[in-house]
Structures are given as C-alpha cells and as structure tokens.
XYZ file of N, CA and C in Angstrom:
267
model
N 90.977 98.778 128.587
C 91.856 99.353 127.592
C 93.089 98.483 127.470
N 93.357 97.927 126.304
C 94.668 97.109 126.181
C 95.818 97.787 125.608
N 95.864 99.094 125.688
C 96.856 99.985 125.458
C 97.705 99.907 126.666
N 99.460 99.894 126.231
C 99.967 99.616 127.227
C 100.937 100.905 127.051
N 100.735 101.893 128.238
C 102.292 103.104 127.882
C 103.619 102.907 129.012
N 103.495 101.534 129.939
C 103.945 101.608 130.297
C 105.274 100.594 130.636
N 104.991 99.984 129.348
C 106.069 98.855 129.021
C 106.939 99.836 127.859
N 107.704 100.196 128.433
C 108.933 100.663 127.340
C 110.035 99.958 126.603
N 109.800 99.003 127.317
C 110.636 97.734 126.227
C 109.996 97.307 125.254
N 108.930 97.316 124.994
C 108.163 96.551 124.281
C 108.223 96.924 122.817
N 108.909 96.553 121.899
C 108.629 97.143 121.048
C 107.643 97.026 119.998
N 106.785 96.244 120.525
C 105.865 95.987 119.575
C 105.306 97.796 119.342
N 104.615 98.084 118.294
C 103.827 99.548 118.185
C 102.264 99.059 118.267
N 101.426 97.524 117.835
C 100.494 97.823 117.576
C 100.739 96.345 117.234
N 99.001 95.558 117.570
C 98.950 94.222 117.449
C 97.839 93.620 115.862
N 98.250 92.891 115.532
C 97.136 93.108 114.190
C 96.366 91.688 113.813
N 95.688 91.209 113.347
C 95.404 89.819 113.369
C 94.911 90.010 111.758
N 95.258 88.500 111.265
C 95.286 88.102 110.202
C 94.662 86.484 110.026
N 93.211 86.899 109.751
C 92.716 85.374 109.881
C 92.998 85.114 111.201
N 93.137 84.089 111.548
C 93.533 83.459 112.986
C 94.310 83.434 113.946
N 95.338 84.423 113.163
C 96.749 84.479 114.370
C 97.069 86.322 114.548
N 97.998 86.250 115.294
C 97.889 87.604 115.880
C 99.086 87.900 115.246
N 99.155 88.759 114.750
C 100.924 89.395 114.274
C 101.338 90.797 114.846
N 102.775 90.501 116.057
C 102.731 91.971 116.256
C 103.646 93.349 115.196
N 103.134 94.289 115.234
C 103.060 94.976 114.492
C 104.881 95.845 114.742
N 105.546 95.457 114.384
C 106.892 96.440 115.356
C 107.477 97.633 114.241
N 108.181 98.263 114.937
C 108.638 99.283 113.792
C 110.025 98.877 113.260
N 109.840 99.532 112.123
C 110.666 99.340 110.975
C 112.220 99.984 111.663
N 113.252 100.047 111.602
C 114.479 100.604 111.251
C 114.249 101.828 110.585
N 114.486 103.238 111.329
C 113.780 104.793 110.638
C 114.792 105.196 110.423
N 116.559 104.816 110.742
C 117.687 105.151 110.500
C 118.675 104.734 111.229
N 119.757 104.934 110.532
C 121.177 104.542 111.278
C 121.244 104.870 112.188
N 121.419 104.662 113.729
C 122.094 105.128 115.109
C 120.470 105.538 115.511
N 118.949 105.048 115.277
C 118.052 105.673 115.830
C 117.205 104.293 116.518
N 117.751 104.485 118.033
C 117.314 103.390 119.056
C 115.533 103.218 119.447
N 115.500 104.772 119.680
C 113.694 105.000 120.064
C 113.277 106.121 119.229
N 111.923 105.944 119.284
C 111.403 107.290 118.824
C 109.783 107.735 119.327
N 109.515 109.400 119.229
C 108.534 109.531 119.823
C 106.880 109.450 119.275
N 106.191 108.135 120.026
C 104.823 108.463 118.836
C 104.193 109.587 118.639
N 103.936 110.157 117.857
C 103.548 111.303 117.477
C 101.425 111.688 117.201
N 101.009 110.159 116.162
C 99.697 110.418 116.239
C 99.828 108.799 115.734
N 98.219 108.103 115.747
C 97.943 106.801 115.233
C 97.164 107.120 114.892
N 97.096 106.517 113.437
C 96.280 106.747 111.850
C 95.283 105.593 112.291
N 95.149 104.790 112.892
C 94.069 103.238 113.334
C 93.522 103.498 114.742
N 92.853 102.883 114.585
C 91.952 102.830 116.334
C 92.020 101.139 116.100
N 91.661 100.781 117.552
C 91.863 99.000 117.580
C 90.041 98.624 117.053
N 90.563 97.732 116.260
C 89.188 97.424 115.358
C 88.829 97.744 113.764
N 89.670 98.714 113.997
C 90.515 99.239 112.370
C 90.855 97.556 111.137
N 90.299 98.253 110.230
C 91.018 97.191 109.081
C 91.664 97.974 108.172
N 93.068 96.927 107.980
C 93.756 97.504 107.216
C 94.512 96.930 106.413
N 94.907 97.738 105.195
C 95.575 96.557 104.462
C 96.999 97.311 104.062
N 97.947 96.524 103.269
C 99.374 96.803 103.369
C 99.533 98.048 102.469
N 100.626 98.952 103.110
C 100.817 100.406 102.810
C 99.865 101.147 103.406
N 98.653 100.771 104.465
C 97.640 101.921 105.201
C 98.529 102.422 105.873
N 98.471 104.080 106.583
C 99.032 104.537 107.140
C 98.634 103.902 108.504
N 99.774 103.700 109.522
C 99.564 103.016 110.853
C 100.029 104.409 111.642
N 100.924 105.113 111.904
C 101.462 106.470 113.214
C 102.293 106.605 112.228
N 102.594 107.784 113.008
C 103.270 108.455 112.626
C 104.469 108.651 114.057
N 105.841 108.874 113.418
C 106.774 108.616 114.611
C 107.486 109.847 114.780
N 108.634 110.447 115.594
C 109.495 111.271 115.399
C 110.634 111.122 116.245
N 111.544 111.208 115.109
C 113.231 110.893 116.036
C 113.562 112.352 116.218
N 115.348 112.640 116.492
C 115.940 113.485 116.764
C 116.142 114.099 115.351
N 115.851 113.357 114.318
C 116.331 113.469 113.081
C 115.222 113.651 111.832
N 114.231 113.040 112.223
C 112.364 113.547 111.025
C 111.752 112.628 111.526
N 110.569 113.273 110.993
C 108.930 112.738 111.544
C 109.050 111.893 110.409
N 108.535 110.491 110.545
C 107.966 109.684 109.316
C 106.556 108.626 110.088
N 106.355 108.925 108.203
C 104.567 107.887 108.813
C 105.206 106.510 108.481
N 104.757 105.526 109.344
C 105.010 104.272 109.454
C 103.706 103.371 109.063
N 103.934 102.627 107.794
C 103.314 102.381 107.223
C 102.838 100.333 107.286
N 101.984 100.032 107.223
C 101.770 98.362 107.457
C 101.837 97.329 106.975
N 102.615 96.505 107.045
C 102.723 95.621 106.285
C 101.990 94.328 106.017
N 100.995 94.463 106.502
C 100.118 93.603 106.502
C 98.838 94.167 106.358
N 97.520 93.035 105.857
C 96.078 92.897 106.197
C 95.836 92.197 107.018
N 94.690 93.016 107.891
C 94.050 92.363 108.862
C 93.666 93.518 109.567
N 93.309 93.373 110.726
C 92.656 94.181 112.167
C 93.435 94.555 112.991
N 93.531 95.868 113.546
C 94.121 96.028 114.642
C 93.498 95.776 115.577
N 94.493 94.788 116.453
C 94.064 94.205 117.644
C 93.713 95.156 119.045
N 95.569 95.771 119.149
C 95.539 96.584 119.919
C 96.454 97.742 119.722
N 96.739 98.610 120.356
C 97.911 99.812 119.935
C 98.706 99.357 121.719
N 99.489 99.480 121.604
C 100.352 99.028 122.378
C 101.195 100.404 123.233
N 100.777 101.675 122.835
C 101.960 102.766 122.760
C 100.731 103.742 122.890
N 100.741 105.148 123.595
C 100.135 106.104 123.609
C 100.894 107.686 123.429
N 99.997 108.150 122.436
C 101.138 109.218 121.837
C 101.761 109.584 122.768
N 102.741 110.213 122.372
C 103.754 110.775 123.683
C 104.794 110.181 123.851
N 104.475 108.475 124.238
C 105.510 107.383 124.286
C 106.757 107.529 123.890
N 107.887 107.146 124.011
C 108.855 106.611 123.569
C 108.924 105.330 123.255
N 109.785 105.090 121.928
C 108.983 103.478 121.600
C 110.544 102.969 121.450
N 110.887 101.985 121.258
C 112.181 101.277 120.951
C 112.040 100.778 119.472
N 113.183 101.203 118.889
C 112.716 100.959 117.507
C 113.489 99.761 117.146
C-alpha cells in the first residue's frame, strides 16, 4: 500500500502521472488563515484516470466542507492521505 497517513507534513494529497512524469497532486488554498484540513472522502482510487475538474476528495476545515477538484489529466499514482487525516494545506 503506498498510502502514507503518517507523514503529516507532506502536503502532497495524491500523486498523478501524466505521460511520463509524476505530478504531485497538493491542495489548493481553501481560505484565508486555513493551515490544515480534515480528509473527509476520495472521489479516485490509485489507478483512477482522470481528467481536469474530476472530483479528487473532498476536505473539511473549521469553516466548510469543499470538493477539491484536479487539475490535471492523467492517473492516480497514489493517495498519499487516509480519510481522517489531517492534511497541510
């Protein structure tokens, strides 16, 4: 399993490949003053194809749940985060 819950620095959310190179997947900026947030569910399994605007998780701060969406095509490599997590945003 290349799911990692126990790197909390990491902010990658999820690894994706595009043609030949690997791009990691990190989260967006969900608001002013919002450092981490909690994963909530993942819309991909690793092996997943996807292309830009697929839904990737869904997150939740102190402040709203939002689905976090991808900016890229390609494959998910790996998910990096297991619900529950706290992620660094």
């Amino acid at each position: 399993d290349s799911t990692n819950s126990n790197n909390n620095n990491n902010n990658n959310t999820a690894s994706a490949s595009s043609g030949s190179n690997n791009i990691p997947f990190l989260l967006a900026d969900i608001g002013e003053g919002i450092a981490e947030v909690e994963l909530m569910q993942w819309f991909v399994q690793e092996g997943d194809h996807v292309q830009q605007f697929d839904r990737v998780c869904e997150v939740q701060s102190d402040k709203a749940t939002v689905e976090i969406t991808s900016r890229y095509d390609g494959i998910v490599v790996s998910l990096e985060h297991k619900v529950g997590d706290m992620v660094p945003v």
